[in-house]
Each structure stands twice: as structure tokens, then as C-alpha cells.
Amino acid sequence: MVKQAERLLDKLRGLRQTDGDGQERLIPEALRRSGVRFAASEGRLEGVYYRAMRQLMECIKPTGGGDPILQEGGIYFGCWLESTGTINAELLSRFLPEVSEATYRSFAKHQRGDGLFPYKLTENGPAFRQIQLVTPLARSVWNHYALHGGSRGGDKAFLREMYDAMARYDGWLAANRDTRGTGCVEAFSAFDTGHDLSPRFWHAPDAPYQGDAARWDPDSPVLPFLAPDLTANVYCQRLYLARIAEELGESGDEWREKAGASLRNLFRACFDEKDHFFYDRDRHGRLVRIQSDILLRVMACEVGDRAFFDEMLERYLLNTRKFFAKYPFTSIAMDDPRFDPFSNYNSWAGPSNYLSLIRAPHAFEHHGRHVELTWAMQPILASFARAPRFAQTVSPWTGEAGFTEAYSPSILCLLDYVERLCGILPTPEGELWFTGLLPDARDHGEEPTGETAYGRTVDGIVYELVNTREASHVYRDERPWMTFPPGVRAITDRAGRLTGLLGMSARAVTGELAWDGRTVPFSVKGNERLAYADGSFERVLDIGLVYPTYE
């Protein structure tokens, strides 16, 4: 190894030691148990990373006298189902699983007798005024269970508790949010989807009628909306309820039938073939033609196959006229005259929101679009390197931090993106990802990190990854274990057995992977997946790239 890589490894290992007397702890004690550490040879991102760790702990508090759970942070004093209780907790599960599980359980604990989940939990108790749904809770619950043992010894009591509660909630939605009999889930207000100030809900109330989640304003000229994001949520929720039912020894067939019905109703009522886009449909049967982050939400709910998603990428998500701003993804298409880029207030009328940024990876990776995802992660990491605080929004033009501070979705976005781009990531499918990329110097040529090192403990084994511009080196319990060229992701199982390789760059990478005393040659293109067996790599997937568009 070159001297720089050795220095980085020494620096990373030094972070495992207890901080000196009188020194603020760089890594909070609770997070030390994961073994997660990050070091950089230069730039400001390392300092921001450890500030994120410390501020994350400030977002974890007992709520209503129970166990400590994740809170939204910033000006938001509580835990919201659309975010903190789902996607935030899903990311947190890799770092603080006990807090993640307590957060999920808190919604089951406070479920109303008729099946309605609270949309938020605060010191004042559960609140039921609206539904506020985005990420399917069942997916988050399943991924937590699978990540921490699954069928190999996961907590089935937790799974049973959450399954029963989510089944009751599905019944409440079917009974109270399908007043038009379409099989879609209806939005009664802007807050039902968390779309504060979005043009999607101009001239509709912020909250359901008289604070009752089962009622819409009878005097509204447009409500209720048939909402594609809410309908997609229930579709995906039912798919994962089927998985959970089978894991608990029950049949998942009924849930899959219900999911199929939700999907058919979603396309029948909310999909426009010409635009290849999902829209609300108002009470008069008209499509509400506002192109918003509804699209990314629906895609994150596993709607459509790869070809369907690829067209969404080309026409919208990677289109610089639509959502692919310099700092993506905007909350309204940029070519809509109602687009408002200002990020200094709570707005879903244009600025890029960190909630969108942490929801995006599932949509991309579900269809094998790992390289394209890095094109969104890189500018966001560059903006983090100069961020004075962890905001809710980021300017799509400049990358400047926007509204509020100490916001747990942006804190978790940084931790997640570092791990996906240049770290060691355990997946619910039982894989470990060792990714050999570096944050790039795209903002004024300023290096956010230079070269990097990352550590994580998995099942008692300490892994360390050092990424230089020449090579990536992996250590297992402090012994050299694997080496590969930059621009790829090495994939193992949790026991450390090599299973595959993934191309992570727009360029093809040719070289050798050295592992466990053997050297294996390879050549891999972007998004191409190679499987390892019998001492060699074999191509199993080659889907190419979807490039950014401009028209």
C-alpha cells in the first residue's frame, strides 16, 4: 500500500479508541457499537460527518414516557409516520437498530381502536388529524427484520406485532379513504401526503375537514383526489404484508390479490400514457397535471418493471428540464411555471428535499440503476461538505442549505450516501457492499474528502475499506483481505464469502480482484453484475446506462 493509504488506515483505526480526556467524543458511544467510522485525507466532509453523528443522537428522545425513538429534528418536535417512522428509521436500522425498532413499535402501540395509525407522536401524545403517508411501513419493518436476522433468527414477536397492526390499518384505509369506490386511496388535504405549499394542493385545505382523518371538506370544488402516491403506498404495503404473512406461517395470497387490485386501479385512474406520468384525479374526473415528486414516491413503491422505470429516468428523473437539477431532485418539475426554487422555508413547491433524497435509493436500486444513483449522490455530498447545518431543503441551483437545522432526514442522508458511495453497507438480502468510489471535486474544484477510509463491524467481524485513486483495499479483523480497482462494488455474503462484482462507473473497469489468497481477472461495465463461482466471474446482468437528458 502507498503511504497515503497507510496513513488513512491508521487514522481510521485510531477512531476506535476512546477519545482523550476533556475531548468531545467524535463518535457517540451508542454508535460505536456498529463500528462505523469514516476518515478522509483532506476536505471538510469528514468533520461534517462526525457533526452529523453527534446531532443524530440529539434527535433520539423518549416520547410520551416510552423508550427513546427517532424524532424529526429541527423545528419538528415529534416522530412522523411519513418520514421518521418509516424511511428515516429504515436507514437508522443500519446504525442504531434498537432505536429503529422502538420507533416502529411506537406507532403500533398508539394505534387507535378503529385501526388508524397516528400520523405523528409527540410529548402531547399521538395525533390522528391526517394520514401523512409516503414510504410503506411494511417495507421498512420487513427490511429491519431481514437485516437483523430474518429467518436466520430475527425477532418474530416484533414482526407479529407490527403485522397485526398494519393489517388493521389497511382495513381503516379501505373503509375511510375510498369514498368514490375506485379502489384508489384518496387525499383529503395537502398534509395527507406531507406536501406543504405544493401547487399540487393549491386551493385545497392543508388538513382534513374539522381535523377528522376520515372526512374531506364537502365545500371543496376539487376534493377528494385519487392520489397515486397514496395508492402506490398501499400497493407496496400489501406486497410486503404478503411476505410477512408467509414468514409468520400464514398465506400471503390474499395480500397479493389486494396488491394487484391496487396496482390496476392506480394505472386505470392516475396514469397518463401520453405523458408517462402519474397525476391526481380530482372529483370531476380531471387529471391534476402538475408534475411533482409524486413520481419518485410511486417509483420507490416498486411500481413498474425496469423498462418502465428507465423511461421515467430518461423523460423525468434524469432530465435537466424536469427534476435533475444541479442538486437533484426537485419537488416540482423545473419547466412548470409554478416551480419555486426557494429553499428557505418548508416547501414542496420546487426545492430539493432531503426526504426525497433518502427515498430515492430504493427506487433506483430496485431496478439495478446503481450508477445513475451516484449521479445524484455526488452533488449532494459536495453540498454537505460546505453545509453549515443539516437542513430540510437544499437549493437545486446552488446547493446551499435551506430551511431549519438538525433535521434527522438530512443527517441520515449524509450517513447513508457516504456508506453507499465509499463505505461498507449491509443489506436486508444478506449481502455486504464494499464500494470503491470517492466523492468528487465538482464544486469549484474543491475536494470534499480526497481519499477515504470506512469501517463497520458485522456479526462481530471488523471490516475496513480504504479507497485511494489507484485501488480499494479491504481489511478483515485488521488483516489484508481484498483488493480491487476503483469504480466497482465488491459483494460478499455476511460471512465474507465473495459472491459478485458490480460496475459502479460510467466507464468500463478492467483489472483484477485479489481475495483470500487468489487473484481473479475481470472486466465490468456500468451497472453490469458479475457473479463469482468456481474461481471466476460470470456475467449475470448487463442493463447498460440511462444517460441524462436535456429536452
XYZ file of N, CA and C in Angstrom, residues 28 36 218 231 274 382 451:
21
model
N -20.320 9.112 19.084
C -21.127 8.840 20.279
C -21.087 7.364 20.657
N -19.035 1.804 12.957
C -18.997 2.691 11.797
C -18.044 3.853 12.070
N -66.701 19.075 2.333
C -67.774 18.935 1.340
C -67.935 20.165 0.457
N -51.979 5.569 -3.225
C -52.396 4.269 -3.774
C -51.188 3.352 -3.965
N -49.759 9.213 -22.406
C -49.047 10.160 -23.276
C -47.875 10.799 -22.543
N -21.209 16.813 -2.165
C -20.424 18.045 -2.319
C -21.077 19.191 -1.560
N -9.010 11.077 -0.597
C -9.174 9.634 -0.477
C -9.826 9.304 0.870
